[in-house]
Coordinates of C-alpha atoms in Angstrom, one line a residue:
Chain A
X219 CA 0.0 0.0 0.0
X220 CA 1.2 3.7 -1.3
X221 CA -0.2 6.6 0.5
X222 CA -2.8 4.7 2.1
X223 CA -3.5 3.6 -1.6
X224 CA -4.1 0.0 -1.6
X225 CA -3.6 -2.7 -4.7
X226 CA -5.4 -4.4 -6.4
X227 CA -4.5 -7.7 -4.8
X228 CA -4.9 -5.8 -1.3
X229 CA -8.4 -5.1 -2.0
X230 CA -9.0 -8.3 -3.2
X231 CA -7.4 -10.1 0.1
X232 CA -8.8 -8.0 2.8
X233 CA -12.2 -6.9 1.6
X234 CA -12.6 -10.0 -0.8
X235 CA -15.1 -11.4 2.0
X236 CA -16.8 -8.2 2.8
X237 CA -17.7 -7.6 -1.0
X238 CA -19.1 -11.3 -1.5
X239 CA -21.0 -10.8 1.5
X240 CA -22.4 -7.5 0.2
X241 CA -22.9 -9.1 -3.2
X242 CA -24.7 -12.1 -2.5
X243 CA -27.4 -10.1 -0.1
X244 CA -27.9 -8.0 -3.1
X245 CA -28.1 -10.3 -5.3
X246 CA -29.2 -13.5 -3.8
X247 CA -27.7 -16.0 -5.7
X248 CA -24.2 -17.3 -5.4
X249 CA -24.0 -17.2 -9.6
X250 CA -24.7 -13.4 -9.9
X251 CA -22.8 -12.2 -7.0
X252 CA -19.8 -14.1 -8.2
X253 CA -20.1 -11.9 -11.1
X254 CA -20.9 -9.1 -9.1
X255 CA -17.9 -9.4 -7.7
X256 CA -15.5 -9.7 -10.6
X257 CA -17.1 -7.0 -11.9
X258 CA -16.7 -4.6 -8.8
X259 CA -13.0 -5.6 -8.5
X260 CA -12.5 -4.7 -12.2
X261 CA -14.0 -1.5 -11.6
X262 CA -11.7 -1.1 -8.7
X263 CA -8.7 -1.8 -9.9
X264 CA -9.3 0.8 -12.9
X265 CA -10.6 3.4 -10.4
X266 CA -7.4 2.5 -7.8
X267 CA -5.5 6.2 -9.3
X268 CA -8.3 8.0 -8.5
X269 CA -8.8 6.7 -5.1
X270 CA -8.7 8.7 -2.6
X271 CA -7.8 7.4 1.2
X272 CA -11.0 7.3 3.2
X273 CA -13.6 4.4 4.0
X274 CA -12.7 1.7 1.8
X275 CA -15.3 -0.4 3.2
X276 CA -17.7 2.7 1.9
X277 CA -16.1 3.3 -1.2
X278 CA -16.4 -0.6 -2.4
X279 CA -19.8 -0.3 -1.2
X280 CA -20.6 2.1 -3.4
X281 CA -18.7 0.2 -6.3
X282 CA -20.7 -3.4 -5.6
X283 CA -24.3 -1.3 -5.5
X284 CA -23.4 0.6 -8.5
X285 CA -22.5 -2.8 -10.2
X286 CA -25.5 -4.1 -8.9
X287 CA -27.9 -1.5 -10.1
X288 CA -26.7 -1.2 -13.1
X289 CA -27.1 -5.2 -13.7
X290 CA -30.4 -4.8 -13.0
X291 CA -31.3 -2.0 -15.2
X292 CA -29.6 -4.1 -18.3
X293 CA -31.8 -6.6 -17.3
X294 CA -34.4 -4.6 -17.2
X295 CA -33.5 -3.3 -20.9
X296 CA -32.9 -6.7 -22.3
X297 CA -35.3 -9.4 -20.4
X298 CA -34.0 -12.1 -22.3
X299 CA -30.6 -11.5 -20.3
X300 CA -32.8 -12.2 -17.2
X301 CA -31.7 -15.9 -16.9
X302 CA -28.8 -16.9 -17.5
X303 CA -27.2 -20.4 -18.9
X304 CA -26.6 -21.4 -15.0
X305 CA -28.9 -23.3 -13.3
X306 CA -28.6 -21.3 -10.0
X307 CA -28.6 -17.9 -11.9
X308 CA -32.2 -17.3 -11.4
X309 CA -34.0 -13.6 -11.0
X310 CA -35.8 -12.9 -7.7
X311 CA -38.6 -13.0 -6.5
X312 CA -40.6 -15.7 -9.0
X313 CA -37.8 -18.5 -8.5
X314 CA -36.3 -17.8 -5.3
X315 CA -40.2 -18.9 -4.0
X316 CA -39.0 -22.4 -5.0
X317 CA -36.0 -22.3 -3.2
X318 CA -36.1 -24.7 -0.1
X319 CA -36.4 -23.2 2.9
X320 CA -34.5 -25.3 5.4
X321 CA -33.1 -22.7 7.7
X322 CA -33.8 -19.7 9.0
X323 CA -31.1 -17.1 7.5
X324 CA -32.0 -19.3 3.8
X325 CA -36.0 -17.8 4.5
X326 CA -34.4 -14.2 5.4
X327 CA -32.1 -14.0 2.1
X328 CA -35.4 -15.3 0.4
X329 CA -37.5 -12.7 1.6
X330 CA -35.2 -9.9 1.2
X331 CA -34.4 -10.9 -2.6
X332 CA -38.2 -11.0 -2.9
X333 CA -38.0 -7.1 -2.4
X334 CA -38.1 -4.7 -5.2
X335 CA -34.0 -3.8 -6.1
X336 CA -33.5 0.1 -4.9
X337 CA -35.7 -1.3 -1.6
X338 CA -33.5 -4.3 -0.9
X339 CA -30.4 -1.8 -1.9
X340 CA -31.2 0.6 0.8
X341 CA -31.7 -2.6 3.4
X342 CA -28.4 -4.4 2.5
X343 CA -26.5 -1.1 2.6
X344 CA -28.3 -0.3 6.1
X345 CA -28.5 -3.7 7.6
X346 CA -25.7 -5.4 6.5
X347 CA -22.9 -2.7 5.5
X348 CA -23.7 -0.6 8.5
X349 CA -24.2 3.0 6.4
X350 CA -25.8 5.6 7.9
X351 CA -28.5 7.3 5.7
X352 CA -27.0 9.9 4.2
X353 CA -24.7 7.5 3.0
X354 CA -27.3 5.4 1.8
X355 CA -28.6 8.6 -0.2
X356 CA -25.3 8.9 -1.5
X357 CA -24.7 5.6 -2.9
X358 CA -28.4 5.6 -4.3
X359 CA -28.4 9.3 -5.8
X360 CA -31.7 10.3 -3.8
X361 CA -32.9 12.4 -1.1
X362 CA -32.3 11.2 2.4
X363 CA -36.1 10.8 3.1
X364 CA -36.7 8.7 0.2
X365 CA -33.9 6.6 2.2
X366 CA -35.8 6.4 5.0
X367 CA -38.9 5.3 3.4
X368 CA -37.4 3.0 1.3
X369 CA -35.7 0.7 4.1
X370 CA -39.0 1.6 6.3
X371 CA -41.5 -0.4 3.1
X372 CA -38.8 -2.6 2.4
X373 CA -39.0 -3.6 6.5
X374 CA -42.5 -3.8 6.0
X375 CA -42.4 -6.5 3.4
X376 CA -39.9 -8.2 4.9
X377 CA -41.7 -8.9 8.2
X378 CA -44.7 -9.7 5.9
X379 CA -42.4 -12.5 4.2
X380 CA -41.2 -13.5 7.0
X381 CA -45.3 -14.1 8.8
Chain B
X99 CA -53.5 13.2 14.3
X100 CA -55.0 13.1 17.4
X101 CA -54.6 16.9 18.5
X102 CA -54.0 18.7 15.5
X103 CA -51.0 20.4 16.8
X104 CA -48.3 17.4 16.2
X105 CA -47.0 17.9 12.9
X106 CA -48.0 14.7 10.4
X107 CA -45.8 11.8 11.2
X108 CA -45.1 9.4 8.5
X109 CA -44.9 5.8 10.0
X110 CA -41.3 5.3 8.3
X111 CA -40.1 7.3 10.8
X112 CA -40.3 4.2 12.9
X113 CA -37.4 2.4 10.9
X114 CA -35.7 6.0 11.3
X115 CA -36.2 5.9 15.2
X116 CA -34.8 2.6 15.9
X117 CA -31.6 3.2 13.6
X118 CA -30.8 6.3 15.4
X119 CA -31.7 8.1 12.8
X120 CA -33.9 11.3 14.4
X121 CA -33.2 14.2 15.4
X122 CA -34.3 15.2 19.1
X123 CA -37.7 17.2 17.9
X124 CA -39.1 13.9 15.7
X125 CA -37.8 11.2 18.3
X126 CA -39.8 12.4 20.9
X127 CA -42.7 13.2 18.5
X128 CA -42.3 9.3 17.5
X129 CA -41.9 8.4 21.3
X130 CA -45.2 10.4 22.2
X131 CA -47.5 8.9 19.6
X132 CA -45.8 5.3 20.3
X133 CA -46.8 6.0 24.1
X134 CA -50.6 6.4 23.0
X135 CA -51.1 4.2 19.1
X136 CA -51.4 0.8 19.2
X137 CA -50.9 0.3 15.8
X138 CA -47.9 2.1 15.6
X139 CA -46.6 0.0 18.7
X140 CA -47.7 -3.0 16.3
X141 CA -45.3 -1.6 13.3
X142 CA -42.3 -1.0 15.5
X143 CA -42.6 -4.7 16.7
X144 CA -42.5 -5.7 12.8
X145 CA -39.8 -3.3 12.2
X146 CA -37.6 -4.8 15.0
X147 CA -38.1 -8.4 14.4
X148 CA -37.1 -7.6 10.0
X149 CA -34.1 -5.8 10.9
X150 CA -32.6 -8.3 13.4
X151 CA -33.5 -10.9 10.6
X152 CA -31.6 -9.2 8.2
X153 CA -28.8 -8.5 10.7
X154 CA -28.3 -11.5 12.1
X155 CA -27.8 -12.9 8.8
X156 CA -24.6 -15.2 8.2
X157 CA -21.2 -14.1 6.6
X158 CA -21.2 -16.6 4.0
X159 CA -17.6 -17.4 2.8
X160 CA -17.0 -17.3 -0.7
X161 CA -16.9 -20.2 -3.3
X162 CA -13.6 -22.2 -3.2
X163 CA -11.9 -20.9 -6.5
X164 CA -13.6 -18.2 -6.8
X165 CA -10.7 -15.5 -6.1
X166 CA -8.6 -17.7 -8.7
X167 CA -10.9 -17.5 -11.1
X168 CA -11.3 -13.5 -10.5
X169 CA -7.7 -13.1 -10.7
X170 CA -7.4 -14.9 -14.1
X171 CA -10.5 -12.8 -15.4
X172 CA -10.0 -9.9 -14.5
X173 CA -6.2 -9.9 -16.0
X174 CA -8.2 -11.4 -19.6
X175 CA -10.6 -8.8 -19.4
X176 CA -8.2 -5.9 -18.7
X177 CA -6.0 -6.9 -21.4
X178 CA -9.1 -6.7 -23.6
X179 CA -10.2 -3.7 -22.2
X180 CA -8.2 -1.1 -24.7
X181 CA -10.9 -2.7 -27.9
X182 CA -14.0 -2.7 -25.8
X183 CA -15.1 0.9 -24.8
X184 CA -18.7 -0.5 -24.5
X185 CA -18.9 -2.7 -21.7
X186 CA -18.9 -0.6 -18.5
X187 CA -22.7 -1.1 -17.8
X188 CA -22.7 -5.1 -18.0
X189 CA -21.8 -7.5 -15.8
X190 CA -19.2 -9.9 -17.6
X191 CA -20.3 -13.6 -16.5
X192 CA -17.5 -15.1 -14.4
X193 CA -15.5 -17.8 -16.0
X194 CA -16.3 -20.9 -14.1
X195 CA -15.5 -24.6 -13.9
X196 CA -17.5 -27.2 -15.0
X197 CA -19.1 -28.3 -12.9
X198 CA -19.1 -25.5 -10.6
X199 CA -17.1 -26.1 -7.7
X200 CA -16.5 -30.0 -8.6
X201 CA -12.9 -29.4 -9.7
X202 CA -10.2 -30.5 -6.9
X203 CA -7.6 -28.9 -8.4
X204 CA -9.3 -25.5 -9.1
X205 CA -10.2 -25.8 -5.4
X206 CA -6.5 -26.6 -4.3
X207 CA -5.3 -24.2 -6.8
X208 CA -7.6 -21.5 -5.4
X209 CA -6.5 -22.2 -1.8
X210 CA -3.1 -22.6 -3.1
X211 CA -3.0 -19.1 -4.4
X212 CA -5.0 -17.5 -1.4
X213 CA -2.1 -19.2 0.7
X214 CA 0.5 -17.5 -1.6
X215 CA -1.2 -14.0 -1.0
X216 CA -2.4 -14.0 2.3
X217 CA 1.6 -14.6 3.5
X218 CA 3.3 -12.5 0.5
X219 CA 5.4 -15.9 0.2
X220 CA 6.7 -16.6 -2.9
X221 CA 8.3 -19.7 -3.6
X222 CA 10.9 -20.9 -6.0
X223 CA 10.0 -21.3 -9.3
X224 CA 9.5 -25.3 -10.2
X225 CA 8.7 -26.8 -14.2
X226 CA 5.7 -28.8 -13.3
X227 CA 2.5 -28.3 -15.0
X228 CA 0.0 -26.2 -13.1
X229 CA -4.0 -25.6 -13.4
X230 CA -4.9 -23.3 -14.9
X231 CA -1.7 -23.3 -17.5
X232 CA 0.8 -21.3 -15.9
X233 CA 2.5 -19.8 -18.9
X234 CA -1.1 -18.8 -20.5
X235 CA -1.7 -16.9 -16.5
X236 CA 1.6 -15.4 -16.3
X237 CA 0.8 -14.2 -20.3
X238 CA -1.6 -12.7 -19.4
X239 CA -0.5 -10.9 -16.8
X240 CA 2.6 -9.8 -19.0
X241 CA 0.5 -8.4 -21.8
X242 CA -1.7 -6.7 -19.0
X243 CA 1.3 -5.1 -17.2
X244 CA 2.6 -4.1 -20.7
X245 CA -0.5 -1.9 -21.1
X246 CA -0.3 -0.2 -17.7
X247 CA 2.8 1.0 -15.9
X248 CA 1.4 0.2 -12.4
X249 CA -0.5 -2.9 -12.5
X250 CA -1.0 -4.4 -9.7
X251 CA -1.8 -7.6 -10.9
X252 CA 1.3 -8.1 -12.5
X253 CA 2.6 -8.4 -8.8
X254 CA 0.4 -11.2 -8.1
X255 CA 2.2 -13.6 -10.8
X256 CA 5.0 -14.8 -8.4
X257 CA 2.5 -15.4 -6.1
X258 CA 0.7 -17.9 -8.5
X259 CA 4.3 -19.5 -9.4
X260 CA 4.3 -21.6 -6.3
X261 CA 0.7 -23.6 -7.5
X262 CA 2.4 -26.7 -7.8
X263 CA 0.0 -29.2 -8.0
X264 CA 1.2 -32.3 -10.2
X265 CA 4.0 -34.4 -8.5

């Protein structure tokens, strides 16, 4: 590590966990946030020379989310890229219904992909990354209440799953 | 509401309350109406009980291979990168075995090379063969450093020297 710079390789080491975490809660298969996380380390390791020392944690956040929103709206352009040739790379909510339910964290992760995306965005970033709300409202590119409300409704359904 | 002096509280101001979220005027407006609603009572139960679920969620650790697999893409695709100005808004799909996750020696190979970074070790070179092919990894890696004067992957192929797997 330069300057409290870190490489590639240093990102990928010490945050390699975090970000597969953070992935698959997004994404809620272990197909997609494999690619999900390619795809964020790509984006890191071009972005590296404009990084500037702060949160790292925050900052790959922000990466995985962005890589994650924008999967979703290519998806949303192009449905016939909604499944892929994997036979675990499924779309929530329709499939993710099927999948077996065995423990309890397996019925959470179902639940929570069953949530529409910028809802289970704002509850992955708050619940599982720890960001504050303004944060959140960063990372998303909205005001702070539609923050609020988002991870309030996306609660809501949750618990509703979850009954 | 019920006096028609409290200012219109939105019930998401419950998820707001119990992450700390409020300033001092709207926590104890959300404290007063909790003290005399029900419902809202009701709501901050549900809130509670979906964000402990979602908290108390599992780290899951990653696929075995999967940071060897990265590694190798990510060199492929960045020395592709310099003809392909279109692809920053798609997610590439990640190389994988097949079957996923049924290859030993992607899975020693991964573990191998996880090893090799987690110390900074790396061992002498040896001329067995490795999987993936090392010449085509450390290839890559060359072309990719010969694009950019500060790769960082390029500092990784020493490390994946030492995945000696064939005896």
């Amino acid at each position: 590590m330069a300057d409290g710079v870190p490489t590639w390789e240093e990102v990928a080491r010490d945050h390699g966990r975090f970000l597969y975490n953070v992935a698959y809660r997004l994404a809620g298969n272990d197909a997609d946030a494999q690619d999900l996380v390619q795809e964020t380390l790509l984006r890191v390791r071009r972005g590296l020379e404009t990084y500037q020392p702060g949160s790292l944690p925050a900052w790959l956040s922000r990466i995985v989310t962005n890589v994650f929103l924008d999967e979703v709206r290519r998806r949303r352009r192009r449905p016939t890229d909604a499944l892929g040739d994997d036979a675990d790379r499924v779309l929530p909510p329709s499939a993710a219904a099927d999948v077996a339910t065995e423990d309890v964290s397996e019925e959470v992760q179902t639940a929570l992909t069953s949530l529409p995306d910028e809802f289970r965005t704002a509850v992955v970033l708050c619940d599982v990354v720890g960001m504050s709300y303004d944060e959140i409202a960063g990372v998303q590119g909205v005001p702070v209440g539609t923050v609020r409300s988002r991870i309030h409704r996306g609660r809501r359904m949750l618990r509703t799953a979850l009954t | 509401m019920t006096d028609g002096l409290e200012p219109r509280l939105g019930e998401d101001l419950l998820s707001a309350y119990v992450d700390g979220e409020l300033g001092d005027a709207e926590r104890a407006a959300v404290q007063a109406r909790l003290a005399r609603d029900e419902l809202w009572r009701h709501i901050l139960d549900d809130v509670n009980i979906a964000r402990a679920a979602v908290r108390g969620l599992p780290e899951r650790d990653a696929p075995s291979g999967l940071w060897l697999r990265v590694l190798t893409n990510v060199a492929e695709i960045a020395e592709h990168d310099r003809d392909n100005t279109d692809r920053g808004a798609s997610v590439v799909a990640i190389a994988r075995p097949t079957p996923r996750r049924s290859s030993r020696w992607g899975a020693i190979a991964a573990a191998t090379v996880a090893v090799a970074i987690g110390v900074g070790v790396a061992a002498p070179q040896r001329n067995h063969q490795v999987s993936p092919s090392l010449p085509a990894l450390t290839d890559s890696h060359a072309a990719t450093s010969s694009l950019q004067t500060s790769d960082p992957l390029s500092n990784l192929a020493p490390a994946a020297v030492p995945v000696v797997l064939h005896r």
